[in-house]
Amino acid sequence: MRVVVIGSGIVGSSAAYECAKAGAEVVVLEAERIAGGTSAVSFAWTNATTKRPRPYFDLNVAGMRAHLELKRDFGAAPWFTQTGSFDWRTVPESMDDYFENFRQMKEWGYGVEWIDKKLVAEMEPDIDIAAIGDCPVSYYPEEGWVDPVLYSAWLLRAAKERWGAKVRVNARVTEIETEGGRIRAVRTADGERHAADAVVNCTGGWSSQRLGDAQGIPLSSTIGVLAFTPPVALTLRSQLHADDLDIRPDGAGRIMIHKVSVDLTLKKPQPLSPAGEEAKTLLEAAGKVLPSLRAAGVEAIRTTVRPFPEDGYTCAGAMPDVAGHYMAVTHSGVTIGPQLGRVVADEVVRGKIHDEMETFRPQRFFQASATRAAAAHA
Ligand SMILES: Cc1cc2nc3c(=O)[nH]c(=O)nc-3n(C[C@H](O)[C@H](O)[C@H](O)COP(=O)(O)OP(=O)(O)OC[C@H]3O[C@@H](n4cnc5c(N)ncnc54)[C@H](O)[C@@H]3O)c2cc1C
């Protein structure tokens, strides 16, 4: 079976790896560089906390498990760090949700415990414990993070070396060709034609685009902003999450900082200055928790699209427009990616349908628009 995967981010590289492993002849077509889209600008925290409803929580937990299994498959996973997360709140209005989430996660069997602040200070002496206030701290030992660009590099390299997959960069797909309602081939901007029995569309924040005979899905994507400090002499190993703030190590002493409220100030991805207002806000917030960051400044600040299917949930499954067209797009793609890759390979290559994915099918968007059109007509 010939499978073309469009996009080489964490989702596309997972799909390509698993489809090649399942015995398909795989070609990956990437418009720009490997994993250079959203996957290159992601906080990349592997977690299922706060993820609701239950099928979405389960999918994220399956993703976390799949990361561990991949690590075992490769013997080592230079892209994966599993050092746990601390979480707390300082804003009184968010306390009820915080306690309710802890209760819900416990009930669903997720790894979370209350942890004594003295132990937090011993584990992470760089934290100013006073910044936590009176709130109890929760600890999630099984959470971690991924370097998504390295992940894609390793998986695509393995897919090439082990099973002969082909990977083309600077190969923007412009058209999916069909015959009698079935996929026949994929064409790229440079005029190449790749014959295909199935196409897996892993274009993330670009998956609303129409590609020739094949349509996209409706998106409600938002913008993400991350700031990076220069190397700082800290020994921080865990991730820190507090109200509207996420902090984690990013290698070689660099610290990555994120605030949803800064994301919300932007309408589109755009270059930002490390000396600008957004960087200042991010550094100031992180500096309250890790005081040694204050003097460090921000070295880089990056923005990108956060890919959200219109209703916010994962979209995975056969598209209703063209036989052989399969969509795999999601937020939380770093957590879910390796599991999504397995689902794609089972459904596209092995013909084994995952019933637990029923709520995530693309069909839901087309049903909604057909109903809207019928209502407008009436
Ligand atoms: C600030 C921020 C924080 C985040 N935090 C987390 C987190 O903590 N945990 C988590 O799990 N997720 C997180 N996410 C979401 C996660 O990063 C994404 O879900 C994931 O990276 C999406 O991967 P992807 O492979 O679907 O998309 P991408 O990485 O964007 O890959 C899509 C690829 O398709 C290519 N492409 C597009 N059109 C074409 C075409 N016509 N032809 C060929 N190629 C094409 C693009 O060039 C791109 O390389 C975060 C995102 C952001 C922005």
PDB file of C-alpha atoms in Angstrom, residues 139-267:
ATOM      1  CA  TYR A 139       2.994  16.926  41.944  1.00  0.00           C
ATOM      2  CA  TYR A 140       2.610  14.931  38.722  1.00  0.00           C
ATOM      3  CA  PRO A 141       5.562  12.513  38.620  1.00  0.00           C
ATOM      4  CA  GLU A 142       4.672  10.890  35.276  1.00  0.00           C
ATOM      5  CA  GLU A 143       4.556  14.071  33.223  1.00  0.00           C
ATOM      6  CA  GLY A 144       7.413  15.219  31.053  1.00  0.00           C
ATOM      7  CA  TRP A 145       8.238  17.067  27.871  1.00  0.00           C
ATOM      8  CA  VAL A 146       9.453  16.383  24.373  1.00  0.00           C
ATOM      9  CA  ASP A 147      11.841  18.151  22.004  1.00  0.00           C
ATOM     10  CA  PRO A 148       9.461  17.749  19.044  1.00  0.00           C
ATOM     11  CA  VAL A 149      11.964  18.597  16.286  1.00  0.00           C
ATOM     12  CA  LEU A 150      14.369  15.940  17.572  1.00  0.00           C
ATOM     13  CA  TYR A 151      11.462  13.508  17.912  1.00  0.00           C
ATOM     14  CA  SER A 152      10.568  13.986  14.246  1.00  0.00           C
ATOM     15  CA  ALA A 153      14.208  13.700  13.177  1.00  0.00           C
ATOM     16  CA  TRP A 154      14.657  10.389  15.016  1.00  0.00           C
ATOM     17  CA  LEU A 155      11.377   8.846  13.921  1.00  0.00           C
ATOM     18  CA  LEU A 156      11.798   9.810  10.267  1.00  0.00           C
ATOM     19  CA  ARG A 157      15.395   8.578  10.280  1.00  0.00           C
ATOM     20  CA  ALA A 158      14.219   5.236  11.715  1.00  0.00           C
ATOM     21  CA  ALA A 159      11.375   5.037   9.173  1.00  0.00           C
ATOM     22  CA  LYS A 160      13.893   5.578   6.353  1.00  0.00           C
ATOM     23  CA  GLU A 161      16.600   3.226   7.656  1.00  0.00           C
ATOM     24  CA  ARG A 162      14.359   0.409   8.885  1.00  0.00           C
ATOM     25  CA  TRP A 163      11.549   0.374   6.332  1.00  0.00           C
ATOM     26  CA  GLY A 164      12.658   2.496   3.371  1.00  0.00           C
ATOM     27  CA  ALA A 165      10.331   5.491   3.871  1.00  0.00           C
ATOM     28  CA  LYS A 166      11.096   8.536   1.692  1.00  0.00           C
ATOM     29  CA  VAL A 167      11.088  12.071   3.086  1.00  0.00           C
ATOM     30  CA  ARG A 168      10.937  15.153   0.843  1.00  0.00           C
ATOM     31  CA  VAL A 169      11.398  18.675   2.199  1.00  0.00           C
ATOM     32  CA  ASN A 170      10.533  21.893   0.317  1.00  0.00           C
ATOM     33  CA  ALA A 171       7.764  19.803  -1.225  1.00  0.00           C
ATOM     34  CA  ARG A 172       4.534  21.752  -0.784  1.00  0.00           C
ATOM     35  CA  VAL A 173       1.464  19.714  -1.691  1.00  0.00           C
ATOM     36  CA  THR A 174      -0.817  21.695  -3.959  1.00  0.00           C
ATOM     37  CA  GLU A 175      -3.262  19.042  -5.078  1.00  0.00           C
ATOM     38  CA  ILE A 176      -4.721  15.699  -4.119  1.00  0.00           C
ATOM     39  CA  GLU A 177      -5.848  14.014  -7.331  1.00  0.00           C
ATOM     40  CA  THR A 178      -8.816  11.665  -7.411  1.00  0.00           C
ATOM     41  CA  GLU A 179     -10.532   9.352  -9.842  1.00  0.00           C
ATOM     42  CA  GLY A 180     -14.063   8.068  -9.275  1.00  0.00           C
ATOM     43  CA  GLY A 181     -14.057   9.561  -5.759  1.00  0.00           C
ATOM     44  CA  ARG A 182     -10.823   7.744  -4.735  1.00  0.00           C
ATOM     45  CA  ILE A 183      -7.349   9.126  -4.201  1.00  0.00           C
ATOM     46  CA  ARG A 184      -4.948   8.505  -7.048  1.00  0.00           C
ATOM     47  CA  ALA A 185      -1.962  10.800  -6.451  1.00  0.00           C
ATOM     48  CA  VAL A 186      -0.553  13.859  -4.749  1.00  0.00           C
ATOM     49  CA  ARG A 187       1.046  16.737  -6.634  1.00  0.00           C
ATOM     50  CA  THR A 188       3.618  19.168  -5.237  1.00  0.00           C
ATOM     51  CA  ALA A 189       4.374  22.769  -6.217  1.00  0.00           C
ATOM     52  CA  ASP A 190       7.552  21.680  -8.030  1.00  0.00           C
ATOM     53  CA  GLY A 191       5.442  19.555 -10.384  1.00  0.00           C
ATOM     54  CA  GLU A 192       6.198  16.111  -8.927  1.00  0.00           C
ATOM     55  CA  ARG A 193       3.429  13.507  -8.824  1.00  0.00           C
ATOM     56  CA  HIS A 194       3.370  10.813  -6.158  1.00  0.00           C
ATOM     57  CA  ALA A 195       0.952   7.936  -6.779  1.00  0.00           C
ATOM     58  CA  ALA A 196      -0.954   7.066  -3.602  1.00  0.00           C
ATOM     59  CA  ASP A 197      -3.574   4.660  -2.293  1.00  0.00           C
ATOM     60  CA  ALA A 198      -4.026   6.754   0.848  1.00  0.00           C
ATOM     61  CA  VAL A 199      -3.103  10.259   1.992  1.00  0.00           C
ATOM     62  CA  VAL A 200      -2.684  11.115   5.662  1.00  0.00           C
ATOM     63  CA  ASN A 201      -3.175  14.847   6.112  1.00  0.00           C
ATOM     64  CA  CYS A 202      -0.999  16.011   9.028  1.00  0.00           C
ATOM     65  CA  THR A 203      -0.817  19.695   8.167  1.00  0.00           C
ATOM     66  CA  GLY A 204      -1.805  20.874  11.676  1.00  0.00           C
ATOM     67  CA  GLY A 205      -2.655  24.582  11.678  1.00  0.00           C
ATOM     68  CA  TRP A 206      -2.877  24.497   7.867  1.00  0.00           C
ATOM     69  CA  SER A 207      -5.394  21.655   7.670  1.00  0.00           C
ATOM     70  CA  SER A 208      -8.280  23.916   6.667  1.00  0.00           C
ATOM     71  CA  GLN A 209      -6.658  24.281   3.226  1.00  0.00           C
ATOM     72  CA  ARG A 210      -8.334  22.660   0.239  1.00  0.00           C
ATOM     73  CA  LEU A 211      -5.872  20.521  -1.716  1.00  0.00           C
ATOM     74  CA  GLY A 212      -7.312  19.971  -5.182  1.00  0.00           C
ATOM     75  CA  ASP A 213     -10.184  17.497  -4.887  1.00  0.00           C
ATOM     76  CA  ALA A 214      -9.775  17.100  -1.135  1.00  0.00           C
ATOM     77  CA  GLN A 215     -11.238  19.530   1.371  1.00  0.00           C
ATOM     78  CA  GLY A 216      -9.880  20.593   4.744  1.00  0.00           C
ATOM     79  CA  ILE A 217     -11.528  20.801   8.155  1.00  0.00           C
ATOM     80  CA  PRO A 218     -12.771  23.941   9.957  1.00  0.00           C
ATOM     81  CA  LEU A 219     -10.259  25.293  12.464  1.00  0.00           C
ATOM     82  CA  SER A 220     -10.487  27.705  15.388  1.00  0.00           C
ATOM     83  CA  SER A 221      -6.730  27.969  15.895  1.00  0.00           C
ATOM     84  CA  THR A 222      -5.183  30.476  18.286  1.00  0.00           C
ATOM     85  CA  ILE A 223      -1.665  31.876  18.590  1.00  0.00           C
ATOM     86  CA  GLY A 224       1.077  30.601  20.910  1.00  0.00           C
ATOM     87  CA  VAL A 225       4.025  32.637  22.240  1.00  0.00           C
ATOM     88  CA  LEU A 226       7.132  31.216  23.934  1.00  0.00           C
ATOM     89  CA  ALA A 227      10.075  33.084  25.447  1.00  0.00           C
ATOM     90  CA  PHE A 228      13.529  31.527  25.953  1.00  0.00           C
ATOM     91  CA  THR A 229      16.203  32.819  28.335  1.00  0.00           C
ATOM     92  CA  PRO A 230      19.924  32.496  27.652  1.00  0.00           C
ATOM     93  CA  PRO A 231      21.692  29.709  29.607  1.00  0.00           C
ATOM     94  CA  VAL A 232      21.246  30.388  33.342  1.00  0.00           C
ATOM     95  CA  ALA A 233      23.014  28.639  36.231  1.00  0.00           C
ATOM     96  CA  LEU A 234      19.945  26.821  37.571  1.00  0.00           C
ATOM     97  CA  THR A 235      19.474  23.154  38.453  1.00  0.00           C
ATOM     98  CA  LEU A 236      15.737  23.152  37.655  1.00  0.00           C
ATOM     99  CA  ARG A 237      14.618  19.733  36.407  1.00  0.00           C
ATOM    100  CA  SER A 238      10.812  19.787  36.730  1.00  0.00           C
ATOM    101  CA  GLN A 239       8.108  21.784  35.011  1.00  0.00           C
ATOM    102  CA  LEU A 240       6.297  24.481  36.959  1.00  0.00           C
ATOM    103  CA  HIS A 241       2.660  25.409  36.317  1.00  0.00           C
ATOM    104  CA  ALA A 242       0.904  28.152  38.249  1.00  0.00           C
ATOM    105  CA  ASP A 243      -2.250  30.023  37.243  1.00  0.00           C
ATOM    106  CA  ASP A 244      -1.379  31.694  33.941  1.00  0.00           C
ATOM    107  CA  LEU A 245       2.281  30.574  33.853  1.00  0.00           C
ATOM    108  CA  ASP A 246       4.257  27.581  32.557  1.00  0.00           C
ATOM    109  CA  ILE A 247       8.017  27.218  32.993  1.00  0.00           C
ATOM    110  CA  ARG A 248      10.412  24.456  32.075  1.00  0.00           C
ATOM    111  CA  PRO A 249      14.057  23.801  31.255  1.00  0.00           C
ATOM    112  CA  ASP A 250      14.861  23.868  27.533  1.00  0.00           C
ATOM    113  CA  GLY A 251      18.369  22.410  27.489  1.00  0.00           C
ATOM    114  CA  ALA A 252      21.827  23.840  28.234  1.00  0.00           C
ATOM    115  CA  GLY A 253      20.408  25.985  31.068  1.00  0.00           C
ATOM    116  CA  ARG A 254      17.860  27.791  28.907  1.00  0.00           C
ATOM    117  CA  ILE A 255      14.384  28.245  30.409  1.00  0.00           C
ATOM    118  CA  MET A 256      11.175  28.268  28.381  1.00  0.00           C
ATOM    119  CA  ILE A 257       8.336  30.540  29.556  1.00  0.00           C
ATOM    120  CA  HIS A 258       4.665  30.619  28.510  1.00  0.00           C
ATOM    121  CA  LYS A 259       1.573  32.576  29.558  1.00  0.00           C
ATOM    122  CA  VAL A 260      -1.843  32.020  27.965  1.00  0.00           C
ATOM    123  CA  SER A 261      -2.691  35.702  28.579  1.00  0.00           C
ATOM    124  CA  VAL A 262       0.239  36.718  26.333  1.00  0.00           C
ATOM    125  CA  ASP A 263      -0.939  34.259  23.633  1.00  0.00           C
ATOM    126  CA  LEU A 264      -4.317  35.994  23.688  1.00  0.00           C
ATOM    127  CA  THR A 265      -2.821  39.397  22.820  1.00  0.00           C
ATOM    128  CA  LEU A 266      -1.930  38.224  19.289  1.00  0.00           C
ATOM    129  CA  LYS A 267      -4.203  37.632  16.317  1.00  0.00           C
TER     130      LYS A 267
END
